[in-house]
XYZ file of C-alpha atoms in Angstrom:
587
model
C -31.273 6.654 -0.712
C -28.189 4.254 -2.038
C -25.665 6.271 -3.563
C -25.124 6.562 -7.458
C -22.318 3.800 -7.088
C -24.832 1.354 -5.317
C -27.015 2.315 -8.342
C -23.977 1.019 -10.706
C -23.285 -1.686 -8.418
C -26.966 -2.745 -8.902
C -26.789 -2.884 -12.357
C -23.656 -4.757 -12.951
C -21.231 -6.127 -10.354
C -18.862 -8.664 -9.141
C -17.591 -11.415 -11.653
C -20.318 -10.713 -14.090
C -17.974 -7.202 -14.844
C -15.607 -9.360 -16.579
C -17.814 -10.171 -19.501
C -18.509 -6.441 -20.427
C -14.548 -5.508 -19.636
C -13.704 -8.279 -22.563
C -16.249 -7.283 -24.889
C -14.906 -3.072 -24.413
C -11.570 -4.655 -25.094
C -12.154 -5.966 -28.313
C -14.194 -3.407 -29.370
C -11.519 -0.428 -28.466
C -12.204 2.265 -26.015
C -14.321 4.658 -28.213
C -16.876 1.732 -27.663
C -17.298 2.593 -24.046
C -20.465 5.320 -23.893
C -18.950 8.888 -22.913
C -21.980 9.443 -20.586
C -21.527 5.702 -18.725
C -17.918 6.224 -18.594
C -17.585 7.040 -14.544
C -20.068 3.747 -14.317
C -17.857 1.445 -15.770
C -14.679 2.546 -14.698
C -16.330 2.036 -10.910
C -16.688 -1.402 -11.834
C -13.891 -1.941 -13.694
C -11.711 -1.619 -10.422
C -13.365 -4.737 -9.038
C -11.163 -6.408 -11.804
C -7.825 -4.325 -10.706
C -8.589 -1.663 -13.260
C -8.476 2.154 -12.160
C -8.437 4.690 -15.060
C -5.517 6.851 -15.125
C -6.087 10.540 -14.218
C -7.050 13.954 -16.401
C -4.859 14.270 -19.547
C -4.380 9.749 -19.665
C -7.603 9.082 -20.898
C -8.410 5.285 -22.315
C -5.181 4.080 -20.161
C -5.633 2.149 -16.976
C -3.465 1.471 -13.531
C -3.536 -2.908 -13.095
C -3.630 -4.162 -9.705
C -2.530 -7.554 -9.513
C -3.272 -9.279 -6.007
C -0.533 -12.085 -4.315
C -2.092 -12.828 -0.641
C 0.384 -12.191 1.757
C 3.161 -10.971 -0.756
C 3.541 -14.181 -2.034
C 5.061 -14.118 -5.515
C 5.354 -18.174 -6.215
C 7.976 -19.559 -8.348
C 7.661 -19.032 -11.881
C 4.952 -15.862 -11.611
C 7.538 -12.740 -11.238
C 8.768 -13.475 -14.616
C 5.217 -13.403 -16.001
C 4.837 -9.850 -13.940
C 7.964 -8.629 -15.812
C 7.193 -9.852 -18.579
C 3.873 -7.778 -18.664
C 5.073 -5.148 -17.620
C 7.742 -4.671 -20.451
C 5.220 -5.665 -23.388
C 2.151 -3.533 -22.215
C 3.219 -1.022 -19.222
C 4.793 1.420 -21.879
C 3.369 4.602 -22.110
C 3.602 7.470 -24.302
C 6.447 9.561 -22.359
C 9.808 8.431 -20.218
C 9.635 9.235 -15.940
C 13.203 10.578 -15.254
C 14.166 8.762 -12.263
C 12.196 5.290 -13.790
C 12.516 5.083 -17.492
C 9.630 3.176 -19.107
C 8.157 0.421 -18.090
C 7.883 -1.065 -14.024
C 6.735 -2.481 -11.794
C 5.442 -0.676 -8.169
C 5.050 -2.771 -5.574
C 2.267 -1.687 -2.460
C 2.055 -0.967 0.869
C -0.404 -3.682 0.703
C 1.345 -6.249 -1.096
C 0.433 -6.224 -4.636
C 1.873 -5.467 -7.667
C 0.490 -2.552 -9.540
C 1.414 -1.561 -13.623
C 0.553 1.373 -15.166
C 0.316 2.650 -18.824
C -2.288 -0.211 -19.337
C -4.338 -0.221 -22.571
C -8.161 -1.199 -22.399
C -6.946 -3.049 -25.935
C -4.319 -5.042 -24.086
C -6.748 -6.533 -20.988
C -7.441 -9.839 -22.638
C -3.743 -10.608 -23.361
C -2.829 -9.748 -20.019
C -5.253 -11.815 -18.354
C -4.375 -14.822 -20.347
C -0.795 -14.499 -19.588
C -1.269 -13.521 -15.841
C -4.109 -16.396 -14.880
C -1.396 -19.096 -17.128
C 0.383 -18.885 -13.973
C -2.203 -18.761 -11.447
C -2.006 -14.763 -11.092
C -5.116 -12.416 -11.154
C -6.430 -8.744 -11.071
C -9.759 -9.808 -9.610
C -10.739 -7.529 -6.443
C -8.110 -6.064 -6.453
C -9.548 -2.835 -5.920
C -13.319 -2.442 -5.608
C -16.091 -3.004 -3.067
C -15.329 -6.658 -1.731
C -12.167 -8.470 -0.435
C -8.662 -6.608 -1.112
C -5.839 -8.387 -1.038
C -5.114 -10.322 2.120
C -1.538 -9.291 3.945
C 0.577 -10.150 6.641
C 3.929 -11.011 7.312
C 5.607 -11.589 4.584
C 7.565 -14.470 5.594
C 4.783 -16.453 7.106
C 5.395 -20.198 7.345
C 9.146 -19.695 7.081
C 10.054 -17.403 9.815
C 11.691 -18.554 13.062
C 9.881 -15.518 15.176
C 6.591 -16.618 14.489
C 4.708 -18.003 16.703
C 1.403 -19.874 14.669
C 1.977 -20.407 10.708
C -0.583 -17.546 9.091
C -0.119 -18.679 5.703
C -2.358 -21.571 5.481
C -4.952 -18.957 6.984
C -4.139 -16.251 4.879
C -4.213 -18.703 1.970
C -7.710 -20.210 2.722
C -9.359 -16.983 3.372
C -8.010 -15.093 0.201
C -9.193 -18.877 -1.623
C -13.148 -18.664 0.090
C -13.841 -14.808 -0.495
C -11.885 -13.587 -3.849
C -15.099 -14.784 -6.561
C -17.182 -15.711 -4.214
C -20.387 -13.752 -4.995
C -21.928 -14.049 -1.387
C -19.035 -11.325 -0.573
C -18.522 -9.387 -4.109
C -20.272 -6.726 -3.497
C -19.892 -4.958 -0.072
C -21.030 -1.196 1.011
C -16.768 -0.382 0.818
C -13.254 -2.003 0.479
C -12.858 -5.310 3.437
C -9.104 -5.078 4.209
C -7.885 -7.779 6.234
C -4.530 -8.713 7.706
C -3.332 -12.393 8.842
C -0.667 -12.390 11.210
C 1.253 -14.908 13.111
C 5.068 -13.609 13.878
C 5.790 -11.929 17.428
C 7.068 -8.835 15.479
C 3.405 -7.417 14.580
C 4.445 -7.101 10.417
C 0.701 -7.686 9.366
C -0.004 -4.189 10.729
C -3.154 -5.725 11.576
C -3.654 -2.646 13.443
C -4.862 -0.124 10.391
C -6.982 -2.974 8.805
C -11.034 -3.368 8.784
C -10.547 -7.130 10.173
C -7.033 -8.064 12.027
C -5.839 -11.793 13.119
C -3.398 -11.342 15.815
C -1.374 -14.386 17.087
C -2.924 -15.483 20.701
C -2.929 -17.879 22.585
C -5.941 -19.592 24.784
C -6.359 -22.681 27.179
C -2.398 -23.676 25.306
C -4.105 -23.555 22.266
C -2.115 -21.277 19.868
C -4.792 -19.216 17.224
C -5.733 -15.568 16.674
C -7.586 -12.610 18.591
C -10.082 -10.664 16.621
C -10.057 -6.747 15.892
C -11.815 -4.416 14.072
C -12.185 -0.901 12.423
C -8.745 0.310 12.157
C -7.762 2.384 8.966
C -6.305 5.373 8.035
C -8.617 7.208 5.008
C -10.006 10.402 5.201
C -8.270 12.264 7.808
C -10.918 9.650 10.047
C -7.609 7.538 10.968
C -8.389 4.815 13.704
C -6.922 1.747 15.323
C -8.195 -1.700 15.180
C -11.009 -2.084 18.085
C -10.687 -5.280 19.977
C -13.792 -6.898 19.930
C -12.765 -9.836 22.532
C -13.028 -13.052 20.751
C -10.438 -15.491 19.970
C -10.243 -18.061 17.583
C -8.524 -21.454 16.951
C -7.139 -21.548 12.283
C -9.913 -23.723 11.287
C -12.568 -21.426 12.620
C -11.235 -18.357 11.318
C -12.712 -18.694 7.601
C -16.446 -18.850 9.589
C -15.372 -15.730 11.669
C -14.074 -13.723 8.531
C -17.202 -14.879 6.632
C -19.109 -13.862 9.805
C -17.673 -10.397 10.240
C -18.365 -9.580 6.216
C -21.125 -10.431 6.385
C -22.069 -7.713 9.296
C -20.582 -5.205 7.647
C -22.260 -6.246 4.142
C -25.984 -6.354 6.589
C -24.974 -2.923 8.239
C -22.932 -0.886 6.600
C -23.710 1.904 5.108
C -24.443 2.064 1.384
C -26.187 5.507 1.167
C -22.937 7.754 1.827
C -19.640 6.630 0.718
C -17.212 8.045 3.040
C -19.469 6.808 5.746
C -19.302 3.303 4.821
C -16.183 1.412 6.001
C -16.204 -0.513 9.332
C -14.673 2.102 11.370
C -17.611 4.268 11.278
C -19.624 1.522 12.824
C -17.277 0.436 15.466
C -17.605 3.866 16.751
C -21.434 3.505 15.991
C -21.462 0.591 18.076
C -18.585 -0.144 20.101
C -16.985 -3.729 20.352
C -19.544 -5.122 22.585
C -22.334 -4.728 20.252
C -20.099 -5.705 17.258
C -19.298 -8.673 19.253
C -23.136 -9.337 20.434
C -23.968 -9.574 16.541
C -21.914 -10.973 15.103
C -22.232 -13.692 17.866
C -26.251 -13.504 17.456
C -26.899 -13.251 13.676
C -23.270 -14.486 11.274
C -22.013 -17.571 13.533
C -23.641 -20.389 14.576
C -21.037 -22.018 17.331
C -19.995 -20.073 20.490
C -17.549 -17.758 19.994
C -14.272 -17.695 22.406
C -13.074 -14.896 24.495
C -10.010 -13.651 23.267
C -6.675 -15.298 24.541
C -3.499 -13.933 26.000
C -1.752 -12.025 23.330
C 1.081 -11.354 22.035
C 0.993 -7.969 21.441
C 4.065 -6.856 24.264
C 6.590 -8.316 21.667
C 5.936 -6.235 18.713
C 8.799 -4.682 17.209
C 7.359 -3.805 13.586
C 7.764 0.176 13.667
C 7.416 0.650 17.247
C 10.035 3.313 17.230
C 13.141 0.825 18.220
C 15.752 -0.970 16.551
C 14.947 -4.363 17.685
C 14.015 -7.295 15.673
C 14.328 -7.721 11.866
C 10.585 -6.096 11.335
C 10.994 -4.899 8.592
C 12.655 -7.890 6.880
C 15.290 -5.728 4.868
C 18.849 -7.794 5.779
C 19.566 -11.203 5.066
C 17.449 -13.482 8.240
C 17.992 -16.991 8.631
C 14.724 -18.919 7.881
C 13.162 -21.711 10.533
C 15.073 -24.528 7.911
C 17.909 -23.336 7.441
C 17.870 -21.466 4.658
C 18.004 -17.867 4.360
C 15.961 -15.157 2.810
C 17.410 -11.588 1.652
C 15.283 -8.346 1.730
C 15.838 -5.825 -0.637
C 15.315 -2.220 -0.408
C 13.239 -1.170 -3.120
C 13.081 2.870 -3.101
C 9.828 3.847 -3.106
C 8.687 0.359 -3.895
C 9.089 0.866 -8.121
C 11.278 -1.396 -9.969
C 12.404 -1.499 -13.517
C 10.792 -3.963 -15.885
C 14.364 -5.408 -16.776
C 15.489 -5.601 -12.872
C 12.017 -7.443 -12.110
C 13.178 -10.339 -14.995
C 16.588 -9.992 -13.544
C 15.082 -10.407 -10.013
C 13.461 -13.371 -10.889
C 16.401 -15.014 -12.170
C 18.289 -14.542 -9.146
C 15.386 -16.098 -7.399
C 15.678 -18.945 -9.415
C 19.529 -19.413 -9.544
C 20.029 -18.588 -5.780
C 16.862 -19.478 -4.050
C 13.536 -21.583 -4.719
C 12.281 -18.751 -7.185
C 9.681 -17.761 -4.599
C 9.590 -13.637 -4.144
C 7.685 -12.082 -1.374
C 6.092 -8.585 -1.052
C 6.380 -6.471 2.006
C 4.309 -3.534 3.501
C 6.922 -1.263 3.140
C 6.927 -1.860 -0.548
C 10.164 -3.960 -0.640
C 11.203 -7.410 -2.184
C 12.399 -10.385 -0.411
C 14.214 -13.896 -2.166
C 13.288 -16.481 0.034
C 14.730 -20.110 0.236
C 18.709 -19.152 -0.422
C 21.284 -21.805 0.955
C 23.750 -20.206 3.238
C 26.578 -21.288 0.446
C 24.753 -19.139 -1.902
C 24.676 -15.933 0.001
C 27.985 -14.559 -0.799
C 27.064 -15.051 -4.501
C 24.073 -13.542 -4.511
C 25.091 -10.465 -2.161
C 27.990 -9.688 -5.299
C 25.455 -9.989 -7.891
C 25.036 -6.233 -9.662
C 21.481 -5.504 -8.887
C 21.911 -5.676 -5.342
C 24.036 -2.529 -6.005
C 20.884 -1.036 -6.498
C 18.344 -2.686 -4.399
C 20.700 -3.190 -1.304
C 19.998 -5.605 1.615
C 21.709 -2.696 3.706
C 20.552 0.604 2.935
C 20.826 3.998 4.348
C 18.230 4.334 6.569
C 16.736 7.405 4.584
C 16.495 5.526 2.138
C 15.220 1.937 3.734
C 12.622 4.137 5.457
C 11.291 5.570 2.626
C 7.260 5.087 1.371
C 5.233 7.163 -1.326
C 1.865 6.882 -3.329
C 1.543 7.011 -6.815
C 1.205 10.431 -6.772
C -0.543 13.124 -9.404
C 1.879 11.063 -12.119
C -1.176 9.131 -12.463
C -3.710 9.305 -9.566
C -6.612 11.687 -10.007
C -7.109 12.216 -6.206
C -3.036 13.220 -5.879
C -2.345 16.976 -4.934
C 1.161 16.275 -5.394
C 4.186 14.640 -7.047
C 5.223 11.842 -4.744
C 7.492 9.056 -6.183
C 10.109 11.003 -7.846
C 9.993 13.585 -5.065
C 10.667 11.193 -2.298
C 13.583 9.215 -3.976
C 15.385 13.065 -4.294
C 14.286 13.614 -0.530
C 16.080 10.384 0.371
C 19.236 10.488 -1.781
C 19.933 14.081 -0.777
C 18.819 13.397 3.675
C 21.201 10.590 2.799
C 24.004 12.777 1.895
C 23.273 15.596 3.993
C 21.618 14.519 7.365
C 23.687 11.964 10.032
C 20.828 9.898 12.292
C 22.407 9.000 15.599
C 23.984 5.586 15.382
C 21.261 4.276 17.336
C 18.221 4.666 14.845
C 19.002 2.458 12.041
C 15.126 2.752 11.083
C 13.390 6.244 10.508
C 10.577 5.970 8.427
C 9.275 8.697 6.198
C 5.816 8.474 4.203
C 5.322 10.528 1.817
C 1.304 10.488 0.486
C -0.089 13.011 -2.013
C -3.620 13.496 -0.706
C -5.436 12.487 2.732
C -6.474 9.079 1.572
C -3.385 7.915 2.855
C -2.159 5.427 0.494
C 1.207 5.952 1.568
C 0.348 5.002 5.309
C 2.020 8.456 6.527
C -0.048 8.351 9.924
C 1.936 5.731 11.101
C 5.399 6.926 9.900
C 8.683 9.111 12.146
C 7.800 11.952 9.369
C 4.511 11.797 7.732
C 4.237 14.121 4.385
C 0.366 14.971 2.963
C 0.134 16.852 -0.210
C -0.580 19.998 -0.269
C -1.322 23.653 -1.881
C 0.073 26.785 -0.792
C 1.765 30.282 -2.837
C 5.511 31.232 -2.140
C 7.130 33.883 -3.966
C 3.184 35.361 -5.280
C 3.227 31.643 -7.492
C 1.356 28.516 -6.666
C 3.396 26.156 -5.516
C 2.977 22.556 -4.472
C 4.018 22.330 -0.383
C 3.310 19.370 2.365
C 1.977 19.054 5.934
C 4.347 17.354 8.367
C 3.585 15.022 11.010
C 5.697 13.705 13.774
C 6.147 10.290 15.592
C 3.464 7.934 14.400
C 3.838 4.372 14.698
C 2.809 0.689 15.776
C 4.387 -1.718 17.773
C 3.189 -2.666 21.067
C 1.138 0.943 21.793
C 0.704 2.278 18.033
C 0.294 5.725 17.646
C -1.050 7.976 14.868
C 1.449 11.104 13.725
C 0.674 14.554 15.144
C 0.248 17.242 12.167
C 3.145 20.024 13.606
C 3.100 22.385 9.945
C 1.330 22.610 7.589
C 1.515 23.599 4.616
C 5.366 23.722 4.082
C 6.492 24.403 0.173
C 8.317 21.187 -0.737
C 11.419 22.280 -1.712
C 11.643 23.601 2.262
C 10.793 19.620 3.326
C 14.768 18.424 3.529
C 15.840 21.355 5.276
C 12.783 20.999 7.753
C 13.397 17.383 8.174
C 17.471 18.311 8.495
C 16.802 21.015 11.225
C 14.200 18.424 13.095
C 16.802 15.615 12.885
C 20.032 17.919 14.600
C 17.122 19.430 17.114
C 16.455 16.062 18.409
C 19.980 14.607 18.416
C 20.672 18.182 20.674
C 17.748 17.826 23.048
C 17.162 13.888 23.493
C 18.028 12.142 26.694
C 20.452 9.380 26.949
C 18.858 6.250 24.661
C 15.456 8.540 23.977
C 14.031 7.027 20.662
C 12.571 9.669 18.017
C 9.089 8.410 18.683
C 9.758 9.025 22.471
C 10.768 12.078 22.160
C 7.658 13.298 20.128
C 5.526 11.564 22.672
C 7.087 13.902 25.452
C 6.497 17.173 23.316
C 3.705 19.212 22.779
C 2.364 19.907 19.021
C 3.885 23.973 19.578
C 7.142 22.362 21.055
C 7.490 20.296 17.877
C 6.823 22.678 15.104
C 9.479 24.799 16.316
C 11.875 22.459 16.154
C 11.076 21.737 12.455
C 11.766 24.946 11.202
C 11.432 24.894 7.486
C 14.132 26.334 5.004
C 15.434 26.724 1.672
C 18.973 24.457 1.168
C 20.934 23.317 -2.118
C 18.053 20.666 -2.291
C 16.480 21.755 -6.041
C 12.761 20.415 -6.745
C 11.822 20.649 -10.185
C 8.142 19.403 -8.793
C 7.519 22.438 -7.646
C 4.479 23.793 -10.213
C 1.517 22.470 -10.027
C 1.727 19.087 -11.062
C -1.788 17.975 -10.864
C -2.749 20.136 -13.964
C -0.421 19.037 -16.211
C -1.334 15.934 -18.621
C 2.100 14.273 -17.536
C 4.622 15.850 -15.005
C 7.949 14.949 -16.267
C 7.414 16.019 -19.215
C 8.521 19.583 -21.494
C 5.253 20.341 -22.735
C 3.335 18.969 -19.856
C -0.255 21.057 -21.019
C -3.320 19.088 -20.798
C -3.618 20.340 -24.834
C -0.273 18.612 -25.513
C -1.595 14.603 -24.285
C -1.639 12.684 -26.511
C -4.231 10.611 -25.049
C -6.899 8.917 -25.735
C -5.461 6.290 -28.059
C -5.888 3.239 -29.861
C -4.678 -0.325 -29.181
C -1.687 0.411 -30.788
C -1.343 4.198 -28.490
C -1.636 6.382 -31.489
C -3.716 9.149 -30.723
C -7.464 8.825 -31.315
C -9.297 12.237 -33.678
C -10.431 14.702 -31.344
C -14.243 15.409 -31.356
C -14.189 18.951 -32.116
């Protein structure tokens, strides 16, 4: 039997959402039926629209999707502008103020705070510009991603862009592909450092080359959800650009035939790689969704990745200032935690404008990059005061640092995550010395198992949890060790579980002098968790109380808003109107 979403789905899906989203708008939320409310906020998401959690009823996360990270000239002012007119909410985050931006581990933007009133307005302005929400979450395409500075990057070693650009152009609207068993992710890359992390995506291009023809070689399954975490399957094909629309259309197609719409967490690709193996994906999709011969795959390129393969080499993770394949230069900016003010986003895209083309790109590790600056303008723009905050050098505690959205407004969050990991970073930063040979540690910091944060493939990988200290409830993480891609990517192994999260610095602290005690002569982190057995490890992370204070420590998830002094669910002040006053209660 298809589950009760494919029973939504049926009813209304794909573009045809849009109507019924426009027509709630103007009428206000109350006109959404109480009893068809978990309906239409399913298919609200295939428009970028996720309803905030418990406590922030009748507001609304907006995902808005730029293919590869590409934020053109002219549309990061619109995004700022958006997000200071209608990403305001009813209470102040202490680290963030009101009103930002977050920018993804997959390359999008994402606002929060959004009001079902506002959704028309928003549209308008975002589409003036060639901008849009549309599946940006739900069942079909997500937003396509690679390396971020595709088609201007010296390393590369085939132009992905015009691929990247052309698939995210045939599939987003098209209604052949809007309404899949589960979320396609795909990943276009063509740079010889492995950015596109094509590795933890349903459908991976990977630069290859075959017969001296330069193209892509095909895999499949990876992901990360669901404690289920796999890598990418290689399925042996290869193709040249042109054909890799068919091939993409193909392999959607396969999984739209086959997969499986009767249990959810069943039905992503994965599952049926393992089903099937790559032969038999390979055998049908050959068969039954292409009609020319398909290639085996090509010699690739795979022994040159640097992209968090546990080294310092390369410029993977295009923080720095990197000289561009004409001569320009773009500058990568550490954003902490990916979240930026509404005011530094307008500022942002000034500086893009006055020192560059005014084209901003998104990368996976939820950082900004100004593309197109002339070397004369570098010193300029280095001096300007918002680098001060979102540096082109950064510590690498805090340059390494991911995190989720968290239980400030996620519903499937255990923990606080954004606020949390910018005071784990400022105080490793003042407290914990790397040795001066790992310039890049990566910590991920996700507040549930569906792994938004990526923290399989991270140095330290942090997974909300519960757990009591003292006789109270307190909110704690699991720690992982020495996950990764590169060349041979590797998934983190869980060492503790289960640590309260004011103990996490002092863990991370103890595991960071342990290592720089016990490693051998030039032995990377990730090496050295290789070597080590999963008992070895946890005793080396030894978990303890320091001067690091966590005022996340109750349980966050409960409370209507976490930063808040009467945080209660009785105290919301949600649902509202268009205008956020509170709407009567129905008691």
């Amino acid at each position: 039997m298809p589950s009760k979403v494919e029973k939504w789905k049926d009813d209304v899906y794909g573009n045809e959402i849009r109507e019924h989203l426009l027509e709630f708008a103007e009428q206000g939320w109350e006109s959404i039926p109480e009893d068809e409310h978990d309906a239409w906020f399913e298919r609200f998401k295939w428009w970028g629209l996720y309803h905030q959690r418990s406590g922030q009823e009748s507001y609304f996360m907006m995902r808005i999707g730029t293919p590869n990270g590409v934020i053109k000239p002219g549309q990061l002012e619109v995004i700022g502008d958006v997000a200071k007119e209608y990403a305001t909410g009813p209470a102040d985050n202490p680290e963030f103020g009101d009103a930002y931006c977050d920018w993804t581990t997959r390359q999008s933007v994402q606002l929060h705070w959004i009001k079902l009133e506002d959704i028309p307005e928003i549209f308008d302005k975002l589409e003036s510009v060639g901008l849009s929400t549309q599946q940006a979450c739900g069942d079909s395409w997500r937003n396509i991603v690679g390396c971020p500075v595709a088609g201007k990057d010296k390393h590369e070693h085939i132009d992905a862009w015009p691929v990247a650009e052309e698939l995210n152009e045939t599939f987003k609207g098209n209604d052949d592909y809007a309404n899949l068993p589960r979320k396609w992710k795909v990943a276009v890359t063509g740079c010889d450092e492995g950015c596109g992390q094509g590795d933890i995506n349903d459908l991976a291009f990977e630069p290859a080359e075959k017969d001296g023809e330069l193209g892509f070689n095909i895999r499949v399954g990876g992901g990360l959800s669901r404690k289920e975490a796999r890598l990418a399957r290689d399925i042996d094909v290869w193709v040249p650009p042109e054909q890799a629309a068919d091939v993409a259309a193909g392999m959607s197609g396969l999984f739209n035939e086959y997969g499986d719409r009767e249990d959810r967490f069943n039905a992503r690709i994965k599952f049926l790689v393992d089903e099937w193996g790559p032969e038999k994906m390979r055998q049908v999709l050959q068969d039954e969704f292409v009609d020319f011969e398909l290639e085996t795959a090509g010699e690739d390129m795979r022994d040159q990745y640097t992209y968090n393969s546990g080294g310092n080499e390369g410029h993977d993770d295009h923080v720095g200032i990197h000289e561009q394949d004409d001569g320009n230069y773009y500058v990568g900016l550490n954003v902490l935690v990916g979240r930026m003010g509404a005011d530094d986003t307008l500022e942002l895209a000034e500086l893009a404008e006055e020192y560059g083309s005014g084209e901003v790109r998104l990368t996976q590790r939820q950082n900004v990059i100004i593309m197109d600056v002339p070397e004369e303008n570098l010193e300029d723009l280095k001096s300007e005061p918002l680098l001060e905050d979102y540096s082109p050098e950064p510590s690498p505690f805090m340059r390494g640092s991911i995190a989720c959205t968290g239980t400030e407004f996620c519903s499937l969050s255990i923990v606080e995550t954004k606020n949390r990991q910018v005071r784990y970073a400022r105080w490793l930063k003042d407290n914990v010395e790397l040795p001066a040979d790992h310039e890049d540690f990566h910590i991920h910091l996700s507040g549930c198992t569906a792994s938004c944060a990526q923290p399989q493939i991270a140095d330290v990988s942090l997974r909300g949890m519960k757990t009591r200290k003292d006789g109270e409830p307190v909110e704690a993480l699991d720690i992982g060790l020495g996950g990764g891609l590169g060349e041979d990517p590797r998934f983190a192994d869980w060492v503790e579980m289960r640590v309260p999260a004011d103990e996490v610095p002092g863990a991370i602290k103890n595991l960071v002098n342990n290592f720089k005690d016990r490693r051998e002569d030039g032995e990377t982190f990730r090496d050295f968790v290789e070597a080590r057995d999963e008992d070895t490890l946890a005793d080396l992370v030894e978990p303890e109380e320091t001067d690091y204070h966590d005022p996340y420590m109750h349980n966050t998830k409960m409370t209507w808003y976490p930063y808040v002094e009467d945080d209660d669910m009785q105290s919301s002040p949600a649902p509202t109107n268009g205008d956020g006053e509170p709407l009567p209660s129905d008691d």
